[in-house]
XYZ file of C-alpha atoms in Angstrom:
659
model
C 0.000 0.000 0.000
C 1.415 3.388 -0.997
C 1.416 5.876 1.807
C -0.235 9.170 0.706
C 1.546 12.386 1.657
C 0.165 14.414 4.528
C -0.766 18.034 3.788
C 0.774 20.993 5.529
C -1.163 22.819 8.228
C -3.531 25.302 6.617
C -6.033 27.608 8.356
C -8.864 25.054 8.157
C -6.700 22.446 9.832
C -5.662 24.836 12.584
C -9.333 25.629 13.250
C -10.137 21.927 13.598
C -7.260 21.524 16.028
C -8.406 24.451 18.134
C -11.943 23.057 18.397
C -10.572 19.637 19.303
C -8.505 21.084 22.138
C -11.473 23.063 23.457
C -13.387 19.790 23.905
C -10.700 18.298 26.125
C -9.404 16.042 23.353
C -6.922 13.416 24.689
C -4.703 13.932 21.644
C -1.908 15.945 23.260
C -1.274 13.664 26.225
C -1.411 10.606 23.964
C 1.357 12.117 21.835
C 3.433 13.345 24.772
C 3.096 17.028 23.878
C 2.177 20.074 25.899
C 0.405 23.145 24.532
C 3.649 25.060 23.896
C 5.181 22.197 21.930
C 1.942 21.760 20.039
C 1.897 25.401 18.980
C 5.524 25.234 17.836
C 4.769 22.285 15.576
C 1.632 23.633 13.918
C 3.786 25.107 11.182
C 5.583 21.812 10.521
C 4.721 19.725 7.465
C 2.506 16.701 8.021
C 5.061 14.109 6.934
C 7.680 15.636 9.233
C 5.208 15.674 12.110
C 4.491 11.997 11.812
C 8.192 11.181 11.700
C 8.748 13.189 14.877
C 6.687 10.895 17.082
C 6.754 7.377 18.422
C 4.496 5.474 16.060
C 3.135 3.254 18.803
C 1.092 6.280 19.846
C -0.392 7.088 16.452
C -4.084 6.780 15.588
C -4.916 7.286 11.945
C -7.186 6.844 8.970
C -6.094 3.963 6.768
C -8.494 4.303 3.826
C -9.794 7.737 2.928
C -12.957 6.235 1.393
C -15.077 3.139 1.831
C -14.603 2.775 5.611
C -17.236 5.058 7.212
C -17.333 5.118 11.039
C -21.040 4.464 11.664
C -22.896 6.244 14.466
C -24.216 4.158 17.365
C -27.562 5.094 18.939
C -29.560 3.140 21.504
C -26.997 0.318 21.269
C -27.656 -0.133 17.529
C -25.558 0.724 14.467
C -27.143 3.284 12.152
C -26.686 2.984 8.389
C -25.356 -0.564 8.441
C -27.490 -1.631 5.463
C -25.972 1.088 3.249
C -22.477 -0.384 3.384
C -22.994 -3.132 0.830
C -20.889 -2.738 -2.301
C -19.744 -5.008 -5.066
C -16.757 -7.068 -3.881
C -16.627 -8.768 -7.269
C -15.787 -5.433 -8.872
C -13.861 -3.998 -5.910
C -12.386 -6.395 -3.308
C -12.332 -3.557 -0.771
C -16.130 -3.345 -0.757
C -18.317 -5.058 1.855
C -20.601 -8.016 0.995
C -24.311 -7.540 0.318
C -25.284 -9.056 3.685
C -22.923 -6.870 5.757
C -25.915 -5.461 7.662
C -26.767 -8.940 8.944
C -23.152 -9.526 9.995
C -23.223 -6.299 12.020
C -26.600 -7.112 13.594
C -25.056 -10.325 14.897
C -22.653 -8.465 17.189
C -24.712 -5.415 18.230
C -25.287 -7.136 21.569
C -21.652 -6.340 22.415
C -22.098 -2.559 22.126
C -23.266 -1.992 25.758
C -19.902 -3.436 26.891
C -17.867 -0.663 25.247
C -17.454 2.719 26.922
C -15.528 5.965 27.051
C -12.843 6.118 29.740
C -13.521 9.378 31.601
C -11.456 11.103 34.282
C -12.010 13.148 37.445
C -9.558 15.586 39.050
C -7.735 15.697 35.704
C -7.394 18.431 33.084
C -8.573 15.904 30.465
C -12.222 14.932 30.611
C -11.531 11.573 28.964
C -8.653 9.606 27.533
C -9.710 6.664 25.381
C -11.910 3.597 25.099
C -12.404 0.568 27.352
C -14.575 -2.542 27.249
C -15.703 -5.382 29.488
C -13.429 -8.331 28.823
C -14.130 -10.721 31.711
C -16.071 -11.374 34.881
C -14.927 -12.986 38.134
C -16.256 -13.428 41.653
C -15.249 -9.836 42.508
C -16.958 -8.154 39.575
C -16.241 -7.133 35.994
C -12.854 -6.568 34.355
C -12.225 -3.852 31.779
C -9.516 -3.783 29.093
C -7.867 -0.704 27.623
C -4.388 0.372 26.529
C -1.458 0.957 28.829
C -0.890 4.385 27.293
C -4.491 5.344 28.165
C -4.290 4.077 31.751
C -0.971 5.883 32.215
C -2.775 9.218 31.915
C -4.102 8.656 35.451
C -2.189 5.678 36.899
C 1.348 4.354 37.274
C 2.671 0.820 37.380
C 3.604 -0.559 40.812
C 6.211 -3.120 41.767
C 3.573 -5.871 41.617
C 2.535 -4.998 38.052
C -0.752 -3.433 39.112
C -1.638 0.196 38.525
C -2.324 2.806 41.190
C -4.084 6.113 40.576
C -1.700 9.071 40.756
C -2.270 12.510 42.269
C -2.941 15.716 40.373
C 0.275 17.730 40.938
C -1.627 21.009 41.119
C -4.265 20.238 43.755
C -3.064 16.931 45.323
C -6.388 15.238 44.559
C -6.113 11.616 43.463
C -7.174 10.941 39.907
C -10.292 8.845 39.334
C -11.653 7.087 36.252
C -14.965 5.662 35.100
C -16.298 3.816 32.063
C -19.398 5.424 30.526
C -20.877 2.811 28.180
C -23.279 5.236 26.495
C -21.796 8.593 25.382
C -23.738 8.275 22.122
C -24.651 11.148 19.841
C -27.419 13.269 21.453
C -27.937 10.678 24.216
C -28.523 11.840 27.822
C -26.234 10.598 30.563
C -27.421 7.322 32.104
C -25.976 6.707 35.623
C -26.947 3.025 35.366
C -24.431 2.650 32.522
C -21.470 4.300 34.264
C -18.879 1.994 35.835
C -16.360 3.286 38.369
C -12.793 2.035 37.900
C -11.914 0.530 41.274
C -8.286 -0.307 40.516
C -5.998 -1.390 37.695
C -5.247 -5.074 38.111
C -2.535 -5.050 35.450
C -0.610 -2.210 33.840
C 1.956 -3.385 31.306
C 5.521 -2.151 31.483
C 6.964 -0.294 28.509
C 8.492 -3.434 26.996
C 5.247 -5.437 27.011
C 2.048 -5.415 24.953
C 0.071 -2.163 25.235
C -2.530 -3.512 27.676
C -4.139 -2.480 30.962
C -6.789 -4.423 32.890
C -8.995 -2.886 35.584
C -11.696 -3.973 37.988
C -14.893 -1.964 37.599
C -17.733 -1.494 40.058
C -21.270 -2.051 38.818
C -23.580 0.956 39.207
C -26.272 0.435 41.805
C -29.124 -1.487 40.217
C -27.565 -1.266 36.758
C -26.154 -3.647 34.150
C -26.940 -6.718 36.224
C -27.147 -8.956 33.155
C -24.134 -7.503 31.337
C -21.866 -10.216 29.935
C -18.261 -9.697 28.773
C -17.423 -9.735 25.078
C -15.956 -13.202 24.321
C -12.367 -13.570 23.112
C -11.151 -15.680 20.203
C -7.488 -16.563 19.942
C -8.079 -18.691 16.847
C -6.186 -18.110 13.622
C -7.396 -15.080 11.686
C -7.745 -14.702 7.923
C -6.699 -11.978 5.520
C -9.684 -9.781 4.537
C -11.706 -11.164 7.473
C -14.588 -8.788 8.266
C -13.916 -6.905 11.501
C -15.002 -3.762 13.323
C -13.580 -1.371 15.900
C -16.001 0.110 18.453
C -14.832 3.223 20.271
C -14.776 6.985 20.615
C -12.779 8.688 17.833
C -11.710 12.235 18.688
C -10.882 14.939 16.159
C -7.278 14.408 15.081
C -6.302 16.629 12.133
C -2.780 16.719 13.568
C -2.008 13.286 12.119
C -4.672 12.874 9.426
C -5.857 14.543 6.260
C -8.530 16.942 7.614
C -10.556 16.818 4.397
C -10.854 13.037 4.506
C -11.516 13.140 8.241
C -14.349 15.648 7.911
C -15.847 13.700 5.010
C -16.126 10.718 7.354
C -17.122 12.419 10.599
C -18.925 15.640 9.548
C -17.868 17.391 12.747
C -19.304 14.732 15.073
C -16.553 13.444 17.369
C -16.095 12.030 20.894
C -19.169 9.759 20.625
C -19.530 6.005 20.136
C -18.794 4.827 16.612
C -18.817 1.447 14.877
C -16.018 1.300 12.310
C -16.186 -1.723 9.968
C -13.219 -2.915 7.957
C -11.036 -5.866 7.073
C -7.878 -7.512 8.359
C -4.729 -6.640 6.422
C -2.166 -9.178 5.185
C 0.456 -10.376 7.651
C 2.753 -13.300 8.325
C 2.655 -15.459 11.436
C 4.084 -13.512 14.343
C 3.278 -10.119 12.823
C 1.262 -7.540 14.706
C -2.439 -7.877 13.939
C -3.332 -5.158 11.409
C -6.648 -3.803 10.105
C -8.044 -0.939 8.018
C -10.960 0.190 10.230
C -11.257 3.963 10.565
C -9.821 5.178 13.888
C -8.657 8.453 15.404
C -7.144 9.552 18.691
C -9.671 8.379 21.301
C -10.024 4.914 19.764
C -7.080 3.722 21.852
C -8.256 0.725 23.855
C -11.093 -0.213 21.464
C -12.003 -3.877 20.886
C -11.297 -5.283 17.424
C -14.241 -7.627 16.804
C -14.481 -10.383 14.194
C -17.953 -10.350 12.616
C -17.571 -14.004 11.630
C -16.326 -15.327 14.977
C -18.592 -12.964 16.968
C -15.719 -12.386 19.356
C -12.883 -9.970 20.074
C -9.712 -10.911 18.218
C -7.607 -7.915 19.278
C -7.167 -4.741 21.335
C -6.624 -1.718 19.069
C -3.634 0.403 20.098
C -2.017 2.225 17.162
C -2.201 3.289 13.545
C -0.331 4.990 10.730
C -2.088 7.247 8.245
C -2.718 5.466 4.955
C -0.900 2.306 6.030
C -2.710 0.339 8.713
C -3.922 0.088 12.304
C -2.517 -2.329 14.863
C -3.982 -4.446 17.650
C -2.777 -6.672 20.482
C -3.857 -10.235 19.704
C -6.623 -11.886 21.731
C -4.251 -14.737 22.610
C -2.124 -12.218 24.541
C -5.197 -10.949 26.360
C -6.210 -14.524 27.229
C -2.754 -15.195 28.659
C -2.898 -12.051 30.786
C -6.321 -12.970 32.131
C -4.955 -16.399 33.014
C -2.140 -14.784 35.014
C 0.565 -15.539 32.459
C 1.918 -12.012 32.331
C 5.522 -12.997 33.007
C 7.828 -12.474 35.943
C 7.145 -9.553 38.240
C 10.191 -7.278 38.540
C 11.960 -7.555 41.859
C 11.501 -11.281 42.404
C 15.015 -12.359 41.457
C 17.662 -12.792 44.147
C 20.868 -10.787 43.882
C 24.264 -12.477 44.308
C 25.950 -12.083 47.662
C 29.401 -10.493 47.736
C 32.253 -11.770 49.915
C 32.004 -8.644 52.053
C 28.364 -9.413 52.793
C 28.865 -13.039 53.615
C 30.104 -12.277 57.143
C 26.939 -10.331 57.872
C 24.900 -13.251 56.597
C 26.474 -15.517 59.233
C 24.946 -13.378 61.994
C 21.868 -15.422 62.792
C 20.000 -16.864 65.781
C 18.031 -20.096 65.758
C 15.059 -21.077 67.912
C 17.295 -22.232 70.789
C 18.591 -18.676 71.203
C 15.064 -17.469 72.012
C 14.177 -20.208 74.493
C 12.114 -18.839 77.379
C 11.012 -15.659 75.583
C 7.377 -15.056 76.510
C 6.686 -12.332 73.974
C 3.766 -9.933 74.160
C 1.397 -10.440 77.089
C -2.239 -9.693 76.224
C -3.091 -9.602 79.967
C -0.303 -7.163 80.828
C -2.693 -4.436 81.987
C -4.112 -6.913 84.549
C -7.630 -5.485 84.647
C -8.518 -5.792 80.945
C -7.039 -7.840 78.114
C -5.574 -6.231 75.000
C -5.320 -9.022 72.405
C -3.288 -8.771 69.220
C -5.234 -7.252 66.331
C -6.646 -9.582 63.711
C -4.531 -9.440 60.547
C -5.986 -9.854 57.006
C -5.143 -13.183 55.396
C -3.886 -11.303 52.328
C -0.753 -10.284 54.259
C 0.360 -13.910 54.424
C 1.646 -14.205 58.009
C 4.649 -16.507 58.355
C 4.753 -19.286 60.980
C 7.975 -19.456 63.084
C 9.586 -22.788 63.997
C 8.724 -22.403 67.682
C 5.077 -21.460 67.096
C 2.455 -22.823 69.469
C -1.137 -23.801 68.590
C -2.558 -20.774 70.394
C 0.107 -18.411 68.981
C 0.742 -19.761 65.472
C 2.341 -16.668 63.910
C 4.097 -14.894 66.790
C 7.809 -14.271 66.854
C 8.219 -13.999 70.639
C 10.943 -11.758 72.064
C 11.622 -10.185 75.465
C 8.640 -7.896 76.248
C 7.344 -7.895 72.663
C 6.141 -9.970 69.724
C 6.204 -9.514 65.958
C 3.851 -10.732 63.229
C 5.730 -11.092 59.952
C 4.483 -11.084 56.341
C 6.181 -13.441 53.903
C 4.961 -11.597 50.754
C 6.031 -8.188 52.124
C 9.325 -9.574 53.486
C 8.828 -7.574 56.641
C 6.922 -7.183 59.905
C 3.317 -6.027 59.777
C 2.823 -5.686 63.533
C 5.013 -5.047 66.548
C 3.275 -5.545 69.909
C 5.115 -4.234 72.979
C 4.444 -4.228 76.720
C 5.898 -1.250 78.622
C 6.264 -0.972 82.396
C 7.290 2.605 83.022
C 7.993 1.880 86.668
C 10.851 -0.479 85.688
C 12.483 1.622 82.965
C 16.263 1.253 82.761
C 18.349 3.795 80.898
C 20.626 1.868 78.559
C 22.909 3.480 76.023
C 22.549 2.258 72.469
C 25.640 0.113 71.972
C 24.451 -2.561 69.579
C 24.724 -1.710 65.877
C 24.742 -5.281 64.548
C 21.602 -6.633 62.988
C 20.914 -10.362 63.033
C 18.635 -12.801 61.218
C 16.020 -14.773 63.112
C 16.193 -18.349 61.776
C 12.810 -19.210 63.190
C 11.650 -17.932 59.791
C 13.149 -18.867 56.385
C 16.066 -16.669 55.358
C 14.577 -16.277 51.899
C 11.754 -14.057 53.220
C 14.053 -11.846 55.335
C 15.994 -8.765 54.292
C 19.638 -8.338 55.244
C 22.570 -5.912 54.954
C 22.690 -6.006 51.152
C 19.103 -4.743 50.959
C 19.965 -1.710 53.084
C 22.883 -0.546 50.949
C 21.245 2.775 50.078
C 22.371 5.374 52.661
C 18.940 7.015 52.422
C 17.201 3.851 53.647
C 17.301 3.066 57.378
C 16.517 -0.057 59.342
C 13.575 1.398 61.217
C 12.747 -0.254 64.561
C 9.087 -1.266 64.401
C 9.281 -1.695 68.171
C 10.969 1.320 69.716
C 14.306 0.166 71.104
C 14.360 2.475 74.144
C 10.819 1.448 75.092
C 11.919 -2.199 75.434
C 14.568 -1.247 78.016
C 12.793 -2.187 81.211
C 12.726 -5.102 83.616
C 13.618 -6.278 87.075
C 17.327 -6.147 86.221
C 19.698 -4.621 83.705
C 20.215 -8.087 82.235
C 16.529 -8.392 81.344
C 16.471 -4.909 79.830
C 19.645 -5.615 77.831
C 18.140 -8.835 76.495
C 15.096 -6.927 75.249
C 17.375 -4.301 73.702
C 19.357 -6.974 71.844
C 16.195 -8.696 70.654
C 15.108 -5.495 68.928
C 18.129 -5.721 66.576
C 16.797 -8.543 64.411
C 15.894 -7.955 60.768
C 12.453 -9.346 61.541
C 11.834 -6.363 63.845
C 12.729 -3.568 61.430
C 11.107 -2.022 58.365
C 12.905 -0.147 55.579
C 12.287 3.560 56.151
C 13.383 6.715 54.396
C 16.009 8.383 56.557
C 13.963 11.573 56.894
C 11.138 9.583 58.478
C 13.229 7.530 60.904
C 15.642 10.188 62.129
C 13.570 13.338 62.291
C 10.390 12.510 64.177
C 10.783 13.418 67.834
C 7.033 13.397 68.313
C 6.590 9.968 66.735
C 9.331 8.443 68.883
C 8.114 10.088 72.065
C 4.414 9.254 71.869
C 4.572 6.382 74.357
C 6.377 8.463 76.968
C 4.046 11.408 76.566
C 0.888 9.324 76.898
C 2.264 7.472 79.908
C 3.300 10.613 81.740
C 0.170 12.652 80.927
C -2.534 10.119 81.742
C -3.506 8.790 85.188
C -2.523 5.215 84.439
C -2.969 1.989 86.372
C 0.438 0.572 87.296
C 2.203 2.892 84.863
C 1.813 0.236 82.194
C 0.994 0.445 78.492
C 0.594 -1.786 75.454
C 1.805 -0.416 72.144
C 0.965 -1.757 68.680
C 2.780 -0.399 65.627
C 3.269 -1.276 61.990
C 3.747 -0.109 58.436
C 0.645 0.919 56.549
C 1.125 -0.399 53.051
C -0.426 1.279 50.012
C -0.001 0.983 46.258
C 2.036 4.200 46.321
C 4.916 2.490 48.164
C 8.129 2.272 46.095
C 10.126 -0.974 45.895
C 13.269 -1.561 47.948
C 15.675 -2.179 45.086
C 15.242 -5.685 43.710
C 14.498 -7.223 47.123
C 10.813 -7.766 46.416
C 9.906 -5.727 49.513
C 8.109 -2.354 49.509
C 9.257 0.750 51.364
C 6.212 1.804 53.370
C 5.498 5.531 53.221
C 3.088 5.432 56.151
C 3.277 3.980 59.669
C 0.717 3.647 62.421
C 0.803 3.290 66.195
C -1.797 2.541 68.887
C -1.048 3.226 72.575
C -3.314 1.483 75.124
C -3.449 1.669 78.933
C -5.897 1.626 81.813
C -6.847 5.112 82.933
C -9.384 6.814 85.158
C -11.406 9.539 83.494
C -13.246 12.371 85.219
C -15.886 9.923 86.472
C -13.086 8.040 88.354
C -13.946 4.831 86.504
C -10.969 2.709 85.460
C -11.286 1.721 81.812
C -9.303 0.955 78.678
C -7.937 4.040 76.982
C -6.484 3.765 73.461
C -5.262 6.383 71.002
C -4.168 5.894 67.387
C -1.631 7.785 65.280
C -0.449 7.769 61.683
C 2.875 9.037 60.363
C 2.393 10.109 56.735
C 3.336 12.580 54.046
C -0.368 13.186 53.493
C -1.808 11.139 50.585
C -3.065 8.393 52.899
C -4.916 10.918 55.055
C -6.320 12.693 52.002
C -7.653 9.373 50.705
C -9.302 8.613 54.055
C -11.092 11.963 54.123
C -12.122 11.694 50.464
C -13.651 8.243 51.024
C -15.707 9.713 53.853
C -16.986 12.479 51.580
C -15.198 15.234 53.506
C -14.371 17.334 50.482
C -13.868 20.453 52.567
C -11.083 18.717 54.482
C -9.248 17.673 51.304
C -9.402 20.965 49.422
C -5.962 22.492 49.520
C -4.504 19.526 51.441
C -0.724 19.939 51.508
C 1.607 17.007 50.897
C 5.208 17.308 51.990
C 7.291 16.297 54.977
C 6.320 13.386 57.190
C 4.077 14.486 60.023
C 2.021 12.834 62.726
C -1.786 12.678 62.706
C -4.107 11.409 65.416
C -6.932 9.344 63.937
C -9.839 7.325 65.227
C -9.055 3.646 65.758
C -12.099 2.823 63.642
C -10.568 4.747 60.745
C -7.205 3.078 61.287
C -8.995 -0.278 61.099
C -10.477 0.785 57.763
C -7.095 1.859 56.405
C -5.221 -1.269 57.507
C -7.943 -3.911 57.365
C -6.922 -4.929 60.922
C -9.425 -5.913 63.622
C -8.643 -3.952 66.792
C -11.393 -5.615 68.829
C -12.072 -3.964 72.212
C -9.933 -0.919 71.386
C -12.603 0.543 69.104
C -14.716 1.389 72.147
C -11.735 2.689 74.121
C -10.880 5.588 71.826
C -11.349 9.125 73.217
C -11.028 10.481 69.686
C -14.268 8.729 68.797
C -15.996 10.478 71.698
C -14.521 13.913 71.162
C -13.699 14.313 67.470
C -10.973 16.864 66.853
C -12.051 20.195 65.384
C -9.977 21.867 62.691
C -10.784 25.510 61.990
C -14.309 25.012 63.234
C -15.015 21.984 61.049
C -15.517 18.505 62.428
C -12.871 16.062 61.223
C -11.836 12.506 62.169
C -8.184 13.505 61.676
C -6.090 15.840 63.827
C -2.656 16.986 62.611
C -0.296 17.115 65.599
C 2.065 20.068 65.840
C 3.007 19.189 69.403
C 2.178 16.739 72.163
C -0.352 19.182 73.605
C -2.552 18.651 70.522
C -3.201 14.985 71.380
C -6.782 14.139 72.359
C -6.511 12.033 75.528
C -9.985 12.447 76.925
């Protein structure tokens, strides 16, 4: 096929571009341009423009005649019966019964929607469609380069919504399966994107998969479009269903207007044929597409199934699609190795550190955390979600199957996270012993497999600290110095620390001093306290090198004691705190519909927030049992600038709500 030359930018083309931009066209972001760059290139010739960009991001007309993008209304294709030509005279024409072929797949149209954004300067970014269903809901497919407008790939290969850099609001996305010409909005056909289950890396097929939430009372009988990975045939009748947006930047504007007549951004059905290709070639077709069609399903009219995911095109040459066999493999979990799972070789210098290890015999007699430590009321360990995959130590007991027991404290450890998810400490302030920090050697605890533990090689970055999950100084108590020293030494095991950014671990006097402040400013029973602490994992957490472990950007702490309130009744008293740079707190408030508390929210340095234990339970998924009713924050919600809020930023210890 001879590639026709692209015209230079004339006044008519500039006018089309201006109107496209006014509608929030996703063209610029798809091409990686900003407005200034776009303006600079308006005077550039069409052929030069196309050569200046990565062709995997092109969307283009292939045939300037004979491939009309038909309008969809009320889930039906208009004008389908007018397509019939004379294939005997012109092989590019459609058969006489093309209308019947199209009618056979119109039932798929309600599964295709426009991917729309919130908190973003673009109103929408491409096309998505329902590809599968599982026990948790429906799964949507689109392109990676569409999903990347609002989400980024995480260490696990999933996608997490990013934040708008101008207002710190998290991006959101939804799939509107109507958006037809002159059609009113139908809330029952709008699907919220809950999360991206898979977001391909740059070296993989241009695919993203997301879980969508069904609208209340809507689309109950919606079934995914079936996939066919069978062999395809040259000239096989196909169609692309999606939302073409005005794109005179990369297409002949005269041909484009002849097809679209000024009607863009609405659902279109674009029939065409498969183009020739050898085995192993990218699937190619000649359906009419523009910017906005990214993520559209390529449907075989004969097979009545999706055979590809449209992702790119080149004007006058052909459009490309990811094969259905690739999509089937991804849905089956065959997406390849997840980065960060390989083990790094150990150097000779690190081998000595690896020999520092203690087996179960070393910990003989350690009682660990005592749930009855407060004597009057029990404080059991929180319930941990099964998804965290708690490891079982060699010396586990039937009633304590996952506890790593140390002197005065216990740890619950996650195998998938390669780190502790809970530190539980008993503190007796009346037996505190001031010990200088002398130990700087970290040791492995062989009650758990070495393969799921970090070590010195994983902490090679000087900006990453071994952060004590259980505060070292708080363990230094007991009837003798020997007992206190044993507890101090126990805290220097890799199973007791989490990787922390240095700014978090070294510069938080308030965070480190919370236990002391609460103990000394509350009328306690026996001067005793129980402290729970842990990392609060989110999808925003960066990976720790190639260790397979995340670096948590948020940490939580709960301090519990027995205290007498003004009524002189002795009762459990528990307060909860979160150390965060802000996004976690903003998400919490947004989920509770507290828009006024999120507007202008400032992200920056780590700071401490007091939160309700009930909200901490929601954020972590942990079950804090009797502590929910022991929270003074739940009884006297903090007030910020006259507005009620479940979150209180702490600028000093005096800000803490203790009663």
